Amino acid sequence: MIEAVGLTKRYGAKTAVYNLSFQVKPGTVTGFLGPNGSGKSTTMRMILGLDQPTAGHVTVGGHPFRQLPNAPRQVGALLDAKAVHGGRSARNHLLSLAQLSGIPAARVDEVLGVVGLQDVARRRSNGFSLGMGQRLGIASALLGDPQVLLFDEPVNGLDPEGILWVRNLMKQLAAEGRTVFVSSHLMSEMALTAEHLIVIGRGQLLADMSVKDFISHNSADFARIRPAQTGTGQEAREKLIVSLGEAGGQVLSEPDGALRVTGLPLPRISDLAHEADVRLWELSPHQASLEEAYMRLTQGAVDYRSTADQLAGFAPPQPQGYAVQLYEPPVVPDVPTQGWYPPPPPGENPYATDAPPQTPATAAPVPPAPLAPPTSPPAPAPATAADFVKSLGDAKPDETAAATDSTEDAR
């Protein structure tokens, strides 16, 4: 068992942990929760004798950690999975720890199999992924087959299969009568793994109770009901709301049309609906999750909060007289304003006229060309480019030159 009494730790003017008292009992998985900077890591370091308390004391099995004979045989811990010599293989790392604690070498191969690293036992740890490093750290904690185990974020970097394995491992260790103390920020995982919770905020104890009691004490349970949408649905809805209010219930309307009722148990709500002759399509209880209860309890102990930054500094300046949320920049058509335009195929230019091309006002006036003598009516324009080329080949030299000139004018 782990027992802390009046545990306090100060670093200069900063108090990391203040007057913290709790017990971690064997046979259950105890979750250790709290916001960033709340003192969880400092508390675990004081349990393991890595930091000396400013005041108070903490014991493991009735003794301070530093006074435990052959402590690795009695306490196993994972605080930092990266605390491994990168040049050593996984097996050599565990073997060195075993030799320091008088643990047989055969135990090294056993824990490598437990954590699933037997196939990479001779690989250097600096090539391990984050999840593989976590498995090696868990193997280090299990090496001495201890009765007390401390884990700080044990599922960090693990895949879903690895998370499930750690969850079952924690439960199995607790079922064997061991003391299992787990710190984590994953509320969903703690809800599935832990049976008891110790929650701290800004170094002080906020809660020490079972998971079920914690959720019940820090959330508002309610019933969700949905009256039948019949021809008189609105009248029946109003009649039911009045009936529930007169019975002492508080009714709120949900966005999807359902009703949220607090202050009345489900059987009483069902009886009131029956007495009011209102048929219900839905009548279900709602209980808050561990995450909702945790957020409600610790909302006043969070030191680091995000702002509602919408990248305002990178937004273009808005015109005067427009509201920022209403202004939309005008849509500019994607049409080039200058450049060369390819001519349409011959005979397909709908804007072609017999008028001479217009010139800019600043350009010098160009005298009109003399009119050619009347000739026979022009031949119809060829339908395709091939016909156009063929017509040029069949034309007389003067006609070919005229056609070439007209094509260049069109360009």
Coordinates of C-alpha atoms in Angstrom, one line a residue:
M1 CA 0.0 0.0 0.0
I2 CA 1.1 3.6 -0.7
E3 CA 0.3 6.2 1.9
A4 CA 0.9 9.9 1.8
V5 CA 0.4 12.1 4.8
G6 CA 0.6 15.9 4.6
L7 CA 2.8 15.7 1.5
T8 CA 4.2 19.1 0.5
K9 CA 6.9 20.1 -2.0
R10 CA 8.2 23.6 -2.7
Y11 CA 10.7 24.7 -5.4
G12 CA 11.7 28.1 -4.2
A13 CA 8.6 30.3 -4.2
K14 CA 6.5 27.8 -6.2
T15 CA 4.5 25.1 -4.3
A16 CA 4.1 22.1 -6.5
V17 CA 2.3 19.9 -3.9
Y18 CA 0.6 21.1 -0.8
N19 CA -0.7 19.1 2.2
L20 CA -1.6 16.1 0.1
S21 CA -2.9 13.0 1.9
F22 CA -4.2 9.8 0.3
Q23 CA -3.9 6.0 0.3
V24 CA -3.5 3.6 -2.7
K25 CA -4.8 0.2 -1.6
P26 CA -3.9 -3.2 -3.1
G27 CA -6.3 -5.2 -5.2
T28 CA -7.6 -2.3 -7.3
V29 CA -6.3 -0.1 -10.1
T30 CA -6.2 3.5 -8.8
G31 CA -6.2 6.3 -11.3
F32 CA -4.2 9.4 -10.6
L33 CA -5.7 12.4 -12.5
G34 CA -5.1 16.1 -12.7
P35 CA -4.4 18.9 -15.2
N36 CA -1.0 19.7 -16.5
G37 CA 1.1 21.2 -13.8
S38 CA -1.1 19.9 -11.0
G39 CA 1.8 18.0 -9.2
K40 CA 1.2 14.4 -10.4
S41 CA 4.8 13.8 -11.6
T42 CA 6.2 15.5 -8.5
T43 CA 4.1 13.3 -6.2
M44 CA 5.2 10.1 -8.0
R45 CA 8.8 11.2 -7.8
M46 CA 8.4 11.7 -4.0
I47 CA 6.9 8.2 -3.7
L48 CA 9.9 6.7 -5.4
G49 CA 12.4 8.8 -3.3
L50 CA 13.6 10.8 -6.3
D51 CA 12.5 14.0 -4.7
Q52 CA 12.6 14.8 -1.0
P53 CA 9.3 16.3 0.5
T54 CA 9.5 19.7 2.0
A55 CA 7.0 18.6 4.6
G56 CA 5.0 15.4 5.3
H57 CA 6.0 11.9 4.3
V58 CA 5.0 9.1 2.0
T59 CA 5.6 5.4 2.6
V60 CA 5.4 2.2 0.5
G61 CA 4.4 -0.9 2.5
G62 CA 4.9 1.1 5.7
H63 CA 8.5 2.3 4.9
P64 CA 10.0 5.2 2.9
F65 CA 11.2 4.0 -0.5
R66 CA 14.9 4.6 0.3
Q67 CA 14.6 2.4 3.3
L68 CA 13.2 -0.6 1.4
P69 CA 15.6 -3.5 1.2
N70 CA 16.2 -4.3 -2.5
A71 CA 13.5 -1.8 -3.6
P72 CA 13.3 -3.1 -7.3
R73 CA 12.0 -6.4 -6.0
Q74 CA 9.2 -4.6 -4.2
V75 CA 8.4 -1.5 -6.3
G76 CA 8.3 -1.2 -10.1
A77 CA 7.8 2.1 -11.9
L78 CA 7.6 3.6 -15.3
L79 CA 8.0 7.4 -15.2
D80 CA 9.9 8.1 -18.4
A81 CA 10.1 5.5 -21.2
K82 CA 13.0 7.3 -22.8
A83 CA 15.3 6.8 -19.8
V84 CA 17.2 4.1 -21.6
H85 CA 20.8 4.0 -23.0
G86 CA 20.2 4.2 -26.7
G87 CA 23.2 2.1 -27.5
R88 CA 22.0 -0.9 -25.6
S89 CA 19.7 -3.6 -26.9
A90 CA 16.4 -4.2 -25.1
R91 CA 17.7 -7.4 -23.6
N92 CA 21.0 -5.8 -22.4
H93 CA 19.1 -2.9 -20.8
L94 CA 16.9 -5.3 -18.8
L95 CA 19.9 -7.6 -18.1
S96 CA 21.8 -4.7 -16.5
L97 CA 18.9 -3.8 -14.3
A98 CA 18.5 -7.5 -13.3
Q99 CA 22.2 -7.8 -12.4
L100 CA 22.0 -4.7 -10.2
S101 CA 19.0 -6.1 -8.3
G102 CA 20.1 -9.7 -8.1
I103 CA 17.4 -10.9 -10.5
P104 CA 18.0 -14.1 -12.5
A105 CA 18.7 -13.6 -16.2
A106 CA 15.9 -15.9 -17.1
R107 CA 13.5 -13.3 -15.8
V108 CA 14.7 -10.9 -18.6
D109 CA 13.5 -13.3 -21.3
E110 CA 10.2 -13.8 -19.4
V111 CA 9.3 -10.1 -19.3
L112 CA 10.4 -9.6 -22.9
G113 CA 7.8 -12.1 -23.8
V114 CA 5.1 -10.6 -21.6
V115 CA 5.5 -7.2 -23.3
G116 CA 5.9 -8.7 -26.8
L117 CA 9.4 -7.6 -27.6
Q118 CA 11.0 -11.0 -27.8
D119 CA 11.6 -10.7 -31.6
V120 CA 13.5 -7.4 -31.2
A121 CA 15.3 -8.1 -28.0
R122 CA 18.7 -7.7 -29.6
R123 CA 17.9 -4.4 -31.4
R124 CA 19.3 -1.2 -30.0
S125 CA 16.7 0.8 -28.2
N126 CA 17.5 4.1 -30.0
G127 CA 15.8 2.6 -33.1
F128 CA 12.6 1.8 -31.1
S129 CA 9.3 3.6 -31.8
L130 CA 7.5 5.4 -29.1
G131 CA 5.2 2.4 -28.5
M132 CA 8.1 0.0 -28.4
G133 CA 9.8 2.2 -25.9
Q134 CA 6.7 2.1 -23.7
R135 CA 6.7 -1.7 -23.8
L136 CA 10.3 -1.7 -22.8
G137 CA 9.6 0.6 -19.9
I138 CA 6.7 -1.6 -18.7
A139 CA 9.1 -4.6 -18.9
S140 CA 11.5 -2.7 -16.6
A141 CA 8.7 -2.2 -14.1
L142 CA 7.7 -5.8 -14.2
L143 CA 11.3 -7.2 -14.0
G144 CA 11.4 -7.7 -10.2
D145 CA 7.9 -9.1 -10.0
P146 CA 7.0 -6.3 -7.5
Q147 CA 3.9 -5.9 -5.4
V148 CA 3.6 -2.2 -5.9
L149 CA 3.6 -0.7 -9.5
L150 CA 3.5 2.9 -10.6
F151 CA 2.9 3.9 -14.2
D152 CA 2.9 7.4 -15.7
E153 CA 1.0 7.5 -19.0
P154 CA 1.6 3.8 -19.8
V155 CA -0.4 3.8 -23.0
N156 CA 1.4 6.8 -24.6
G157 CA 2.3 5.9 -28.2
L158 CA 0.6 2.5 -28.2
D159 CA -1.7 1.3 -30.9
P160 CA -5.2 0.1 -30.1
E161 CA -4.0 -3.4 -29.6
G162 CA -1.3 -2.2 -27.2
I163 CA -3.8 -0.1 -25.3
L164 CA -6.1 -3.0 -24.8
W165 CA -3.1 -5.2 -23.7
V166 CA -2.0 -2.6 -21.1
R167 CA -5.6 -2.3 -19.8
N168 CA -5.9 -6.0 -19.3
L169 CA -2.4 -6.2 -17.8
M170 CA -3.3 -3.5 -15.2
K171 CA -6.5 -5.4 -14.2
Q172 CA -4.7 -8.7 -14.0
L173 CA -1.9 -7.2 -11.8
A174 CA -4.6 -5.7 -9.4
A175 CA -6.5 -9.0 -9.4
E176 CA -3.3 -10.7 -8.1
G177 CA -3.5 -8.4 -5.1
R178 CA -0.9 -5.9 -6.2
T179 CA -1.0 -2.1 -5.7
V180 CA -1.4 -0.5 -9.1
F181 CA -1.1 3.3 -9.3
V182 CA -1.7 4.8 -12.8
S183 CA -1.4 8.4 -14.0
S184 CA -3.1 9.3 -17.3
H185 CA -4.8 12.1 -19.1
L186 CA -7.0 9.7 -21.2
M187 CA -10.3 9.8 -19.4
S188 CA -11.9 7.2 -21.6
E189 CA -9.2 4.7 -20.8
M190 CA -9.3 5.5 -17.1
A191 CA -13.0 4.9 -17.1
L192 CA -12.4 1.4 -18.5
T193 CA -9.3 0.6 -16.3
A194 CA -9.5 2.2 -12.9
E195 CA -11.8 1.4 -10.1
H196 CA -10.7 4.2 -7.7
L197 CA -9.6 7.7 -8.5
I198 CA -7.4 10.3 -6.8
V199 CA -7.7 13.7 -8.4
I200 CA -5.5 16.7 -7.6
G201 CA -5.4 20.3 -8.8
R202 CA -2.7 22.8 -8.2
G203 CA -1.0 20.4 -5.8
Q204 CA -4.1 19.8 -3.6
L205 CA -6.5 16.9 -3.3
L206 CA -9.8 17.4 -5.1
A207 CA -11.3 13.9 -4.9
D208 CA -10.5 10.5 -3.5
M209 CA -13.4 8.1 -4.3
S210 CA -14.5 5.3 -6.6
V211 CA -15.1 6.0 -10.3
K212 CA -18.8 5.5 -9.9
D213 CA -19.1 7.9 -7.0
F214 CA -16.9 10.4 -8.7
I215 CA -19.1 10.6 -11.7
S216 CA -22.2 10.8 -9.6
H217 CA -20.9 13.6 -7.4
N218 CA -19.6 15.7 -10.2
S219 CA -22.4 15.5 -12.8
A220 CA -26.1 16.1 -13.1
D221 CA -28.0 13.1 -14.2
F222 CA -31.1 13.7 -16.2
A223 CA -33.8 11.8 -18.2
R224 CA -34.3 12.4 -21.9
I225 CA -37.9 12.1 -23.1
R226 CA -39.6 12.6 -26.5
P227 CA -43.4 12.9 -26.7
A228 CA -45.1 11.3 -29.7
Q229 CA -45.5 13.7 -32.7
T230 CA -49.2 13.2 -33.4
G231 CA -51.8 15.7 -34.6
T232 CA -52.1 17.2 -31.2
G233 CA -48.4 16.8 -30.5
Q234 CA -47.7 20.4 -29.4
E235 CA -50.7 20.4 -27.0
A236 CA -49.6 17.1 -25.5
R237 CA -46.0 18.4 -25.2
E238 CA -47.2 21.5 -23.3
K239 CA -49.5 19.4 -21.1
L240 CA -46.6 17.1 -20.2
I241 CA -44.2 20.0 -19.4
V242 CA -46.8 21.5 -17.0
S243 CA -47.4 18.1 -15.3
L244 CA -43.6 17.5 -14.8
G245 CA -43.1 21.0 -13.5
E246 CA -46.0 20.6 -11.0
A247 CA -44.4 17.4 -9.7
G248 CA -41.1 19.2 -9.0
G249 CA -39.1 18.5 -12.1
Q250 CA -37.1 20.9 -14.2
V251 CA -37.6 20.6 -17.9
L252 CA -35.4 22.0 -20.7
S253 CA -35.9 21.7 -24.4
E254 CA -33.3 20.0 -26.5
P255 CA -32.3 21.2 -30.0
D256 CA -33.7 18.1 -31.6
G257 CA -37.1 18.5 -30.0
A258 CA -36.6 16.1 -27.0
L259 CA -37.0 17.2 -23.4
R260 CA -34.4 17.0 -20.7
V261 CA -35.9 16.4 -17.2
T262 CA -34.0 16.6 -13.9
G263 CA -35.3 16.1 -10.4
L264 CA -37.5 13.2 -11.1
P265 CA -36.7 9.5 -11.4
L266 CA -37.6 7.6 -14.6
P267 CA -40.6 5.6 -13.1
R268 CA -42.2 8.9 -11.8
I269 CA -41.8 10.5 -15.3
S270 CA -43.4 7.5 -16.9
D271 CA -46.4 7.6 -14.5
L272 CA -46.9 11.4 -15.1
A273 CA -46.9 10.9 -18.8
H274 CA -49.4 8.1 -18.5
E275 CA -51.7 10.2 -16.2
A276 CA -51.5 13.1 -18.7
D277 CA -52.4 10.7 -21.5
V278 CA -49.2 11.5 -23.4
R279 CA -47.5 8.8 -25.4
L280 CA -43.7 8.8 -25.3
W281 CA -41.4 7.8 -28.1
E282 CA -38.3 8.0 -25.9
L283 CA -37.6 7.7 -22.2
S284 CA -33.9 7.1 -21.4
P285 CA -31.6 7.9 -18.6
H286 CA -28.4 9.9 -19.1
Q287 CA -25.3 9.7 -17.0
A288 CA -22.3 11.9 -17.5
S289 CA -19.0 10.3 -18.7
L290 CA -15.8 10.4 -16.6
E291 CA -14.5 13.1 -18.9
E292 CA -17.6 15.3 -18.2
A293 CA -17.3 14.8 -14.5
Y294 CA -13.6 15.5 -14.5
M295 CA -13.9 18.6 -16.6
R296 CA -16.6 20.0 -14.2
L297 CA -14.4 19.3 -11.1
T298 CA -11.1 20.6 -12.4
Q299 CA -12.3 23.6 -14.5
G300 CA -11.1 26.0 -11.8
A301 CA -7.7 24.3 -11.5
V302 CA -6.5 24.5 -15.1
D303 CA -3.5 26.8 -15.5
Y304 CA -3.1 26.6 -19.3
R305 CA -6.0 27.6 -21.4
S306 CA -6.3 28.2 -25.1
T307 CA -7.5 31.5 -26.5
A308 CA -10.1 31.8 -29.3
D309 CA -7.5 32.8 -31.8
Q310 CA -8.9 33.0 -35.2
L311 CA -5.7 34.2 -36.9
A312 CA -7.0 37.7 -36.8
G313 CA -3.5 39.1 -37.3
F314 CA -3.2 37.4 -40.7
A315 CA -6.6 38.6 -42.0
P316 CA -6.6 41.3 -44.7
P317 CA -7.7 44.8 -43.5
Q318 CA -11.5 45.2 -43.8
P319 CA -13.1 48.3 -45.5
Q320 CA -14.5 50.9 -43.2
G321 CA -18.2 50.7 -42.5
Y322 CA -18.5 46.9 -42.9
A323 CA -19.0 44.5 -40.0
V324 CA -16.1 42.0 -39.9
Q325 CA -18.4 39.0 -39.7
L326 CA -20.7 40.3 -42.5
Y327 CA -18.2 41.6 -45.0
E328 CA -17.4 39.4 -48.0
P329 CA -14.8 40.5 -50.6
P330 CA -16.2 41.1 -54.1
V331 CA -15.9 38.2 -56.5
V332 CA -13.5 39.2 -59.3
P333 CA -14.1 37.3 -62.5
D334 CA -11.2 35.3 -63.7
V335 CA -10.8 37.1 -67.0
P336 CA -7.4 38.3 -68.3
T337 CA -7.2 42.0 -68.9
Q338 CA -4.5 42.0 -71.4
G339 CA -2.4 39.6 -73.5
W340 CA -2.7 37.8 -76.8
Y341 CA -6.0 36.1 -77.7
P342 CA -5.9 33.2 -80.2
P343 CA -8.1 33.8 -83.3
P344 CA -11.2 31.7 -83.7
P345 CA -11.3 29.1 -86.5
P346 CA -12.0 30.5 -89.9
G347 CA -15.6 31.2 -90.5
E348 CA -16.5 30.9 -86.8
N349 CA -15.8 34.5 -85.6
P350 CA -19.3 35.9 -84.7
Y351 CA -17.8 39.4 -84.3
A352 CA -16.2 39.6 -87.7
T353 CA -17.4 42.6 -89.7
D354 CA -16.4 44.4 -92.9
A355 CA -15.5 47.6 -90.9
P356 CA -11.8 48.5 -90.7
P357 CA -10.2 47.8 -87.3
Q358 CA -10.3 50.6 -84.8
T359 CA -7.1 52.1 -83.5
P360 CA -6.4 53.8 -80.2
A361 CA -6.9 57.5 -80.0
T362 CA -3.3 58.2 -79.4
A363 CA -2.1 56.3 -82.4
A364 CA -1.4 58.1 -85.7
P365 CA -4.4 57.9 -88.1
V366 CA -4.0 55.3 -90.8
P367 CA -5.4 56.3 -94.2
P368 CA -7.9 53.8 -95.6
A369 CA -6.8 51.5 -98.3
P370 CA -8.1 52.2 -101.8
L371 CA -11.2 50.2 -102.7
A372 CA -10.5 47.2 -105.0
P373 CA -12.5 47.0 -108.2
P374 CA -15.6 45.0 -108.0
T375 CA -15.0 41.3 -108.5
S376 CA -17.1 38.2 -108.5
P377 CA -18.8 37.3 -105.2
P378 CA -16.4 35.6 -102.7
A379 CA -16.5 31.9 -102.3
P380 CA -18.1 30.6 -99.1
A381 CA -15.6 30.0 -96.3
P382 CA -14.4 26.5 -96.0
A383 CA -15.9 24.5 -93.2
T384 CA -12.6 23.0 -91.9
A385 CA -8.9 24.0 -91.6
A386 CA -8.0 21.4 -94.2
D387 CA -10.5 22.9 -96.7
F388 CA -9.0 26.3 -96.0
V389 CA -5.5 25.1 -96.8
K390 CA -6.7 23.3 -99.9
S391 CA -8.5 26.5 -101.0
L392 CA -5.3 28.4 -100.6
G393 CA -3.5 25.9 -102.8
D394 CA -6.1 26.1 -105.5
A395 CA -6.3 29.9 -105.5
K396 CA -4.3 32.1 -107.8
P397 CA -1.2 33.9 -106.6
D398 CA -3.0 37.2 -106.1
E399 CA -5.9 35.5 -104.3
T400 CA -3.4 33.6 -102.1
A401 CA -1.7 36.8 -101.0
A402 CA -5.0 38.4 -100.3
A403 CA -6.1 35.5 -98.2
T404 CA -2.8 35.5 -96.3
D405 CA -3.2 39.2 -95.6
S406 CA -6.7 38.8 -94.4
T407 CA -5.6 36.0 -92.0
E408 CA -2.8 38.2 -90.6
D409 CA -5.3 41.1 -90.2
A410 CA -7.5 38.8 -88.2
R411 CA -4.6 37.9 -86.0

